[in-house]
Short mmCIF file of C-alpha atoms in Angstrom, two decimals:
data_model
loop_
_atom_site.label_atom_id
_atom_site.label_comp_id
_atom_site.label_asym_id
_atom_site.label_seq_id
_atom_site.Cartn_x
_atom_site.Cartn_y
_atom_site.Cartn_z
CA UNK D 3 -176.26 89.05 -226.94
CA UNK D 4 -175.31 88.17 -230.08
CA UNK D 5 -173.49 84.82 -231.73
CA UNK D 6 -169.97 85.33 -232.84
CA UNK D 7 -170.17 84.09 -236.49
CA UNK D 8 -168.41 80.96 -237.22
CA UNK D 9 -165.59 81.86 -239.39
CA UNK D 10 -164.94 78.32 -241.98
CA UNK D 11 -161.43 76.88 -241.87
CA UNK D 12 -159.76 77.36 -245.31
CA UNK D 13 -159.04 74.41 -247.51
CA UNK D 14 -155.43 75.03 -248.02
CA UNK D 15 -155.04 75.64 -244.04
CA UNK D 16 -156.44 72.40 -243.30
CA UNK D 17 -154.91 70.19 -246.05
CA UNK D 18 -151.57 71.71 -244.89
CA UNK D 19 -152.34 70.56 -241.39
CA UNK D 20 -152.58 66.98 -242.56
CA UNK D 21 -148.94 67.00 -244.05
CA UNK D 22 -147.77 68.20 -241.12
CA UNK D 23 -149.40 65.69 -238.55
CA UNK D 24 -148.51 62.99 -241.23
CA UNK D 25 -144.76 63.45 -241.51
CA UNK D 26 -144.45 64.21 -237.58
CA UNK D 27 -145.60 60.66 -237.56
CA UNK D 28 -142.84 59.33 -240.00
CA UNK D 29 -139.23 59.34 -239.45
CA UNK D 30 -136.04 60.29 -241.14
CA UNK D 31 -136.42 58.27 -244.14
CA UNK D 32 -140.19 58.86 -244.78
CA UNK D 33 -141.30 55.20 -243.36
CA UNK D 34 -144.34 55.15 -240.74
CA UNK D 35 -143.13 54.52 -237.28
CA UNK D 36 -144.29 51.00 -236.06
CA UNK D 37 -145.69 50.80 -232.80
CA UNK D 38 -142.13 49.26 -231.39
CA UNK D 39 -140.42 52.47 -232.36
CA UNK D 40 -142.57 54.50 -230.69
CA UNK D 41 -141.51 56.38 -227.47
CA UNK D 42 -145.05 56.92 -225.17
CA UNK D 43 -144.90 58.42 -222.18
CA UNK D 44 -145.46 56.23 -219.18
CA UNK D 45 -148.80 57.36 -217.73
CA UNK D 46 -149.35 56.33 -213.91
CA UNK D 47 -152.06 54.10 -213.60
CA UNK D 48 -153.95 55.88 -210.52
CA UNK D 49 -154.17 54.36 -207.38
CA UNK D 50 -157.16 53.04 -205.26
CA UNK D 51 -157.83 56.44 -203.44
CA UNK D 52 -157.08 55.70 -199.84
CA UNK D 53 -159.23 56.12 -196.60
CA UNK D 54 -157.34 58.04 -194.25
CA UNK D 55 -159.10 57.21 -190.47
CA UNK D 56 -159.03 60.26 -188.13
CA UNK D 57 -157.43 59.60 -185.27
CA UNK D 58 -160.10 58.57 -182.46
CA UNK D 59 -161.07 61.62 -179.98
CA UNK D 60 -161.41 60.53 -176.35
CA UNK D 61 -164.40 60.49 -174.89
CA UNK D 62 -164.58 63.80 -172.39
CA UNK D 63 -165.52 63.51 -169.00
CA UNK D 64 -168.10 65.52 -169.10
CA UNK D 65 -170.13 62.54 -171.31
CA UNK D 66 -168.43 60.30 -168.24
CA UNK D 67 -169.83 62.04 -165.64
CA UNK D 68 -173.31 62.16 -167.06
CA UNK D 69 -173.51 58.66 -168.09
CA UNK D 70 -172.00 57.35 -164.60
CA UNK D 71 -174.88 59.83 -162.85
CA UNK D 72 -172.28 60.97 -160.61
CA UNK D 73 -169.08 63.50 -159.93
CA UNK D 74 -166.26 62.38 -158.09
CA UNK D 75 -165.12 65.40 -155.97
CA UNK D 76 -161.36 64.98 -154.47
CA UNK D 77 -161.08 67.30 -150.82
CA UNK D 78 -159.20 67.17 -148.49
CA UNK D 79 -161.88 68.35 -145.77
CA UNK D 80 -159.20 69.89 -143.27
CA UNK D 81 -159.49 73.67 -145.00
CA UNK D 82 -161.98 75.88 -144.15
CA UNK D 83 -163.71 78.05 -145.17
CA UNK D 84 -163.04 76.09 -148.42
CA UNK D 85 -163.33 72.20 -147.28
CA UNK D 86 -164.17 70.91 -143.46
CA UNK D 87 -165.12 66.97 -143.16
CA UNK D 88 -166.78 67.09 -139.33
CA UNK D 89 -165.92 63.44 -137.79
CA UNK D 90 -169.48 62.22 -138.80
CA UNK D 91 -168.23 62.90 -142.44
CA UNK D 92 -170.46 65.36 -143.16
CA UNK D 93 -168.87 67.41 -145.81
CA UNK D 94 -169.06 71.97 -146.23
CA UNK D 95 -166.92 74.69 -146.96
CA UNK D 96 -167.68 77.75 -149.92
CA UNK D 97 -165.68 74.71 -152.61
CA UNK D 98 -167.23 71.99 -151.66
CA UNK D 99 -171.13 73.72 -151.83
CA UNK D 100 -169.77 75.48 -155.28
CA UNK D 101 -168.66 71.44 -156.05
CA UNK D 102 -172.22 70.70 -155.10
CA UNK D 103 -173.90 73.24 -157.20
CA UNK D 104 -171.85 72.01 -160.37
CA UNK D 105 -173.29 68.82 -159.76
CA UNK D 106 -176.30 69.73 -159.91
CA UNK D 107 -176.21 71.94 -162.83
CA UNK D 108 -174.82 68.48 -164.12
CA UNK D 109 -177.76 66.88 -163.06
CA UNK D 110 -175.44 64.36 -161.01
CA UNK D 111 -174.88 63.29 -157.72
CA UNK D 112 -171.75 64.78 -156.13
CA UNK D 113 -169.58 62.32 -154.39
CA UNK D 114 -166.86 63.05 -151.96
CA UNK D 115 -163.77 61.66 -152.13
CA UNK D 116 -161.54 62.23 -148.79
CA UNK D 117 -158.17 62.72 -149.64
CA UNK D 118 -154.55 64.43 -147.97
CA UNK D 119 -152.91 67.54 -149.31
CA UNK D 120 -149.47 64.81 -149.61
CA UNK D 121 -151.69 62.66 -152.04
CA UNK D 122 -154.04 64.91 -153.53
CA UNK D 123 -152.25 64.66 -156.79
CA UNK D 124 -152.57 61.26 -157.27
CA UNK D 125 -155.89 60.39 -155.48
CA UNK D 126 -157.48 63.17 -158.05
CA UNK D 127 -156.15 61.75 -161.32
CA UNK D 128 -156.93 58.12 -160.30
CA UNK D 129 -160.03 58.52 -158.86
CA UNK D 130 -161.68 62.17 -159.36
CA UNK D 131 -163.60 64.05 -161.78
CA UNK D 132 -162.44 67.82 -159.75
CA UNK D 133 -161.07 68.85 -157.31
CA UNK D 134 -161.47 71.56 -155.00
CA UNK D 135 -160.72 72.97 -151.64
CA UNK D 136 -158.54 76.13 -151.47
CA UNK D 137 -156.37 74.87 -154.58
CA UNK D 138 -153.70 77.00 -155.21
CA UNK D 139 -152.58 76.93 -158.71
CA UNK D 140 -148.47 76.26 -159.35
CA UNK D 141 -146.20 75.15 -161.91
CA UNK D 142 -146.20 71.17 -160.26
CA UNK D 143 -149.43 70.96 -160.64
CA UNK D 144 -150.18 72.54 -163.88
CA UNK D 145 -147.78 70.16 -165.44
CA UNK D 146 -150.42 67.19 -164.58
CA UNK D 147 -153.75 68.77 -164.54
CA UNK D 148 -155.74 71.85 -166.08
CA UNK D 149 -157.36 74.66 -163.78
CA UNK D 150 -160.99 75.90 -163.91
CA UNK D 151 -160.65 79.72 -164.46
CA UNK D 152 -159.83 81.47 -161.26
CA UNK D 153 -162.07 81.23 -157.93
CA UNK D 154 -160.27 83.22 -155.89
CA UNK D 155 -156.83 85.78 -155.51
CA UNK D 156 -154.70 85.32 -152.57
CA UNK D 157 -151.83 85.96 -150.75
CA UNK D 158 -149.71 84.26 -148.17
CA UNK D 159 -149.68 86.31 -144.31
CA UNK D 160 -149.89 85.38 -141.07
CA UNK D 161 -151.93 85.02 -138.28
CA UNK D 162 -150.77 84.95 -134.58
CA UNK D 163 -151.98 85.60 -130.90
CA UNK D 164 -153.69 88.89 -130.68
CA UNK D 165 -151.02 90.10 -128.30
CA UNK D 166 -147.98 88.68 -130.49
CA UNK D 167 -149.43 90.44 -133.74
CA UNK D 168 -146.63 93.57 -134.00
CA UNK D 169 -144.21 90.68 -134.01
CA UNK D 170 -144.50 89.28 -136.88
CA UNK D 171 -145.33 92.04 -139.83
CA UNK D 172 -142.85 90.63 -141.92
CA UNK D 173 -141.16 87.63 -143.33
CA UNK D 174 -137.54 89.06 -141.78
CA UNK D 175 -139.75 89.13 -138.14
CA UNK D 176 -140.40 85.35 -138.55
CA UNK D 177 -137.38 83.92 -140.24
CA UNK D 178 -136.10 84.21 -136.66
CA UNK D 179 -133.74 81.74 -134.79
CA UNK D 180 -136.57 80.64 -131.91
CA UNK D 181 -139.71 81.76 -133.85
CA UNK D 182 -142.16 78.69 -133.93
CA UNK D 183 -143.90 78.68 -137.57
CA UNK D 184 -146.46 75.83 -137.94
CA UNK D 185 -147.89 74.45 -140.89
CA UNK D 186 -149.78 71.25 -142.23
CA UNK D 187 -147.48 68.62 -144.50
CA UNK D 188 -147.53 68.65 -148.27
CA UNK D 189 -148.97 71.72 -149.41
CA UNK D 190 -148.16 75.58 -150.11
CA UNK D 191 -148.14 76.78 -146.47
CA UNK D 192 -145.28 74.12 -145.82
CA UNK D 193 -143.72 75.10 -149.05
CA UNK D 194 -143.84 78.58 -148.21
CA UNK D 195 -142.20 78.69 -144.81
CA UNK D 196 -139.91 75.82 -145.73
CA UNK D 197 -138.55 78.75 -148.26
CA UNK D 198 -138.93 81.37 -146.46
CA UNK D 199 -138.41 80.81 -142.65
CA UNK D 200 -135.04 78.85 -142.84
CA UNK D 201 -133.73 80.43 -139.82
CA UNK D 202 -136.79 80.07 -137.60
CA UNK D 203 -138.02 77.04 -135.79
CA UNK D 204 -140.56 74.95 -138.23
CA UNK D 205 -143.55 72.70 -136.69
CA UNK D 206 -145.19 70.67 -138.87
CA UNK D 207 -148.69 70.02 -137.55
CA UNK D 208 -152.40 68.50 -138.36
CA UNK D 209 -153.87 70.73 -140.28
CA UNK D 210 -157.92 70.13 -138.48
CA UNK D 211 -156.34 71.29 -135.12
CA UNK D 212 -153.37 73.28 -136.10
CA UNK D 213 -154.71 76.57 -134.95
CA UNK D 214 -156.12 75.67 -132.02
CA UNK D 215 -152.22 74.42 -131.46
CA UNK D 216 -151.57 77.97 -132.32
CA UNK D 217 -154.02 79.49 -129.95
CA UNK D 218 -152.85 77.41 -126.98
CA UNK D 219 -149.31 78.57 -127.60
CA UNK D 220 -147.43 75.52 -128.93
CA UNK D 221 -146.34 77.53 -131.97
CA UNK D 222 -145.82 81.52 -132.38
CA UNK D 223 -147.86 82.27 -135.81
CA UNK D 224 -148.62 80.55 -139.58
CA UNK D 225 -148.73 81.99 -142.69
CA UNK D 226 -151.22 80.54 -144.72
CA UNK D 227 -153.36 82.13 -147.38
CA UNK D 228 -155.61 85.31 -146.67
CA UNK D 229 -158.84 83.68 -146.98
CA UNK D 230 -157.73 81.11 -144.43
CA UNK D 231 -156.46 83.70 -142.29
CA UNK D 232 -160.13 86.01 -142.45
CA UNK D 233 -161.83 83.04 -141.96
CA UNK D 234 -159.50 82.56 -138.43
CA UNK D 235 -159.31 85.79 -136.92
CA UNK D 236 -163.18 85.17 -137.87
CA UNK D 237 -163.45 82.18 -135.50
CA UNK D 238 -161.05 82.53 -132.74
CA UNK D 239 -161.15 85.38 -130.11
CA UNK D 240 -157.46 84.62 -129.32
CA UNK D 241 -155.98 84.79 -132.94
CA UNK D 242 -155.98 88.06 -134.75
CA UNK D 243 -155.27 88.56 -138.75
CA UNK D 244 -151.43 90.34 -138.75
CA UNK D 245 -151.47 92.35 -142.43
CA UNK D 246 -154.10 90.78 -144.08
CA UNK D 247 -154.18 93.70 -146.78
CA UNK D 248 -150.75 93.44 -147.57
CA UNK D 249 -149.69 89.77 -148.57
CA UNK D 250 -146.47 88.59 -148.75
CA UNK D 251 -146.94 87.05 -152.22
CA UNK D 252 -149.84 86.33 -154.85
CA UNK D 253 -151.59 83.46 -155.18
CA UNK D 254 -154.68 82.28 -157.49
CA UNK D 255 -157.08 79.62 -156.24
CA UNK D 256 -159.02 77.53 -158.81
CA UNK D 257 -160.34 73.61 -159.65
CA UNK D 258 -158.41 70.76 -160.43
CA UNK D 259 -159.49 69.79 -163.99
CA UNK D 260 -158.06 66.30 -166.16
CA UNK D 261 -155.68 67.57 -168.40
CA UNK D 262 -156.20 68.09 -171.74
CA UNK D 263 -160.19 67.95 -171.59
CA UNK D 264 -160.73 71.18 -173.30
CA UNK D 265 -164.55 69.84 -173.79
CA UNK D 266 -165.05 69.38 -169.64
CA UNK D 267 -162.96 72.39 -168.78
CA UNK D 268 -165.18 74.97 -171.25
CA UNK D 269 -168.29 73.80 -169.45
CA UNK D 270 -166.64 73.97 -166.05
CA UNK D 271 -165.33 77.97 -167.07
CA UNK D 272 -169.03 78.95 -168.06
CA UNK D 273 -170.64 77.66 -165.18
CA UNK D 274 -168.29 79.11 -162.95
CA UNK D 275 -168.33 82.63 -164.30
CA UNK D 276 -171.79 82.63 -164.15
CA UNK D 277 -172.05 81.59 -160.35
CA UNK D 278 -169.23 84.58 -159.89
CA UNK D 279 -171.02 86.81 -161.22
CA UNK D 280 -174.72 85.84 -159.99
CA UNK D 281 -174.34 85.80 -156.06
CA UNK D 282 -173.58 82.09 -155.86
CA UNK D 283 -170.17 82.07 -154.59
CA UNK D 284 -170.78 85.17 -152.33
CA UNK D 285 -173.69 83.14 -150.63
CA UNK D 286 -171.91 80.59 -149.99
CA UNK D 287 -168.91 82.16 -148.57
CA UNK D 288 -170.91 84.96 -146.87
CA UNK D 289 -171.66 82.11 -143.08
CA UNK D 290 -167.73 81.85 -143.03
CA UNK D 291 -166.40 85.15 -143.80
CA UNK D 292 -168.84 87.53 -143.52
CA UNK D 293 -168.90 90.96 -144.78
CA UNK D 294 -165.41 90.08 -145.61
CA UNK D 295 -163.68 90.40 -149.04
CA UNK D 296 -162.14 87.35 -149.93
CA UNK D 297 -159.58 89.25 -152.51
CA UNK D 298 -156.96 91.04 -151.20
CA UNK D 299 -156.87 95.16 -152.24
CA UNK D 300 -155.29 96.50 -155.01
#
């Protein structure tokens, strides 16, 4: 490429730009401006530049839980085939082995933390890392704590003596003046047929023994989730699943996370996909349920 030749200034140009600069500088009457007379502009004098501090991040539980060595698992042990405590406190059910198997993949020890369905909330956010145990998500408990991605789609139906089940096919069958509905306290199922069964007779009940109350005939039928009610018809001879393919709502089942972790809750989500998808779950629900589907149809 080639230099653009430099083209000289003329003389005349330049001198001429002198007399111009020179009386710009002078005023009216042809006399230099002193320094007094002289309008500058005010030019800021820049400031220190300032350190702006991020705001601290909280530590996630998931650094927690591997520096402690341990995950604190909130249950309430009274829910199979999700969560059974036997009275030697030896803890199973499909959420507390997939509890379990998180800890390991954590490299932790699991601990078990016995707790009610009345004081789940606040056992689990004073004293838990998850919890778990045929959770069903709703807007109460969103508002305090995240959810793992989904374990499980449910349903509320019932389950009554095998001889009583055309009785009861519907909610109108059971919201019945002298129709015994039993439940446990503080959770869905009471929640459900509190709602629902106004007219009938309601029985809260322990929720360890509360079908074999049911089987004995000291209550007519529960409506609990499907899973629950599989797991039943599963166990007892005398109790016999009413509609289990046609729920009378829809549920979804899932952890109890700390809120706002997003750090604990993405490693939670990928580990539980992966033991969805790679036969964990099924094992572990297969000695409860069977060849049973845990998800409702369509």
């Amino acid at each position: 490429m080639r230099a653009r030749p430099h083209r000289a200034v003329p003389a005349a140009a330049l001198a001429a730009s002198v007399t111009l600069l020179v009386a710009a500088c002078t005023d009216s009457g042809g006399v230099p401006q002193t320094s007094d007379s002289v309008h500058t502009a005010e030019v800021s004098t820049p400031t220190p530049t300032q350190t702006v501090t991020a705001p601290e991040v909280p530590e996630s539980r998931l650094t927690a839980v591997k520096q402690a060595g341990e995950l604190r698992i909130c249950s309430t042990g009274d829910y199979p085939p999700f969560t059974e405590m036997s009275e030697d406190e030896e803890w199973k059910g499909i959420d507390v082995d997939m509890a379990k198997d998180l800890a390991a993949t954590l490299e932790v020890e699991p601990v078990m933390v016995k707790t009610t369905w009345g004081d789940l909330m606040d056992d689990f956010l004073s004293d838990c890392d998850v919890a778990v145990g045929g959770i069903s998500m709703n807007p109460e408990r969103t508002e305090k704590v995240y959810f793992s991605e989904k374990t499980l789609e449910d349903g509320k139906t019932p389950i009554a003596r095998c001889e009583d089940v055309d009785k009861y096919r519907s909610i109108e069958d059971i919201n019945q003046p002298g129709v015994r509905s039993i439940f446990p306290e503080g959770g869905t199922n009471e929640e459900f047929a509190r709602e629902h069964y106004p007219d009938g007779e309601l029985i809260p009940h322990d929720n360890l023994t509360i079908f074999d109350a049911l089987a004995a005939g000291e209550a007519d039928v529960m409506t609990t989730d499907r899973a629950e009610v599989l797991y039943t018809d599963h166990e007892y001879d005398e109790l016999c699943a009413v509609n289990p393919d046609e729920p009378f709502d829809y549920s979804v089942q899932g952890y109890m996370l700390p809120q706002g972790d997003d750090v604990f809750k993405h490693y939670v989500d990928q580990w539980l996909m992966v033991a969805l998808e790679d036969g964990t779950y099924d094992g572990f629900a297969e000695p409860w349920v069977g060849e049973a589907d845990l998800n409702p149809e369509g």
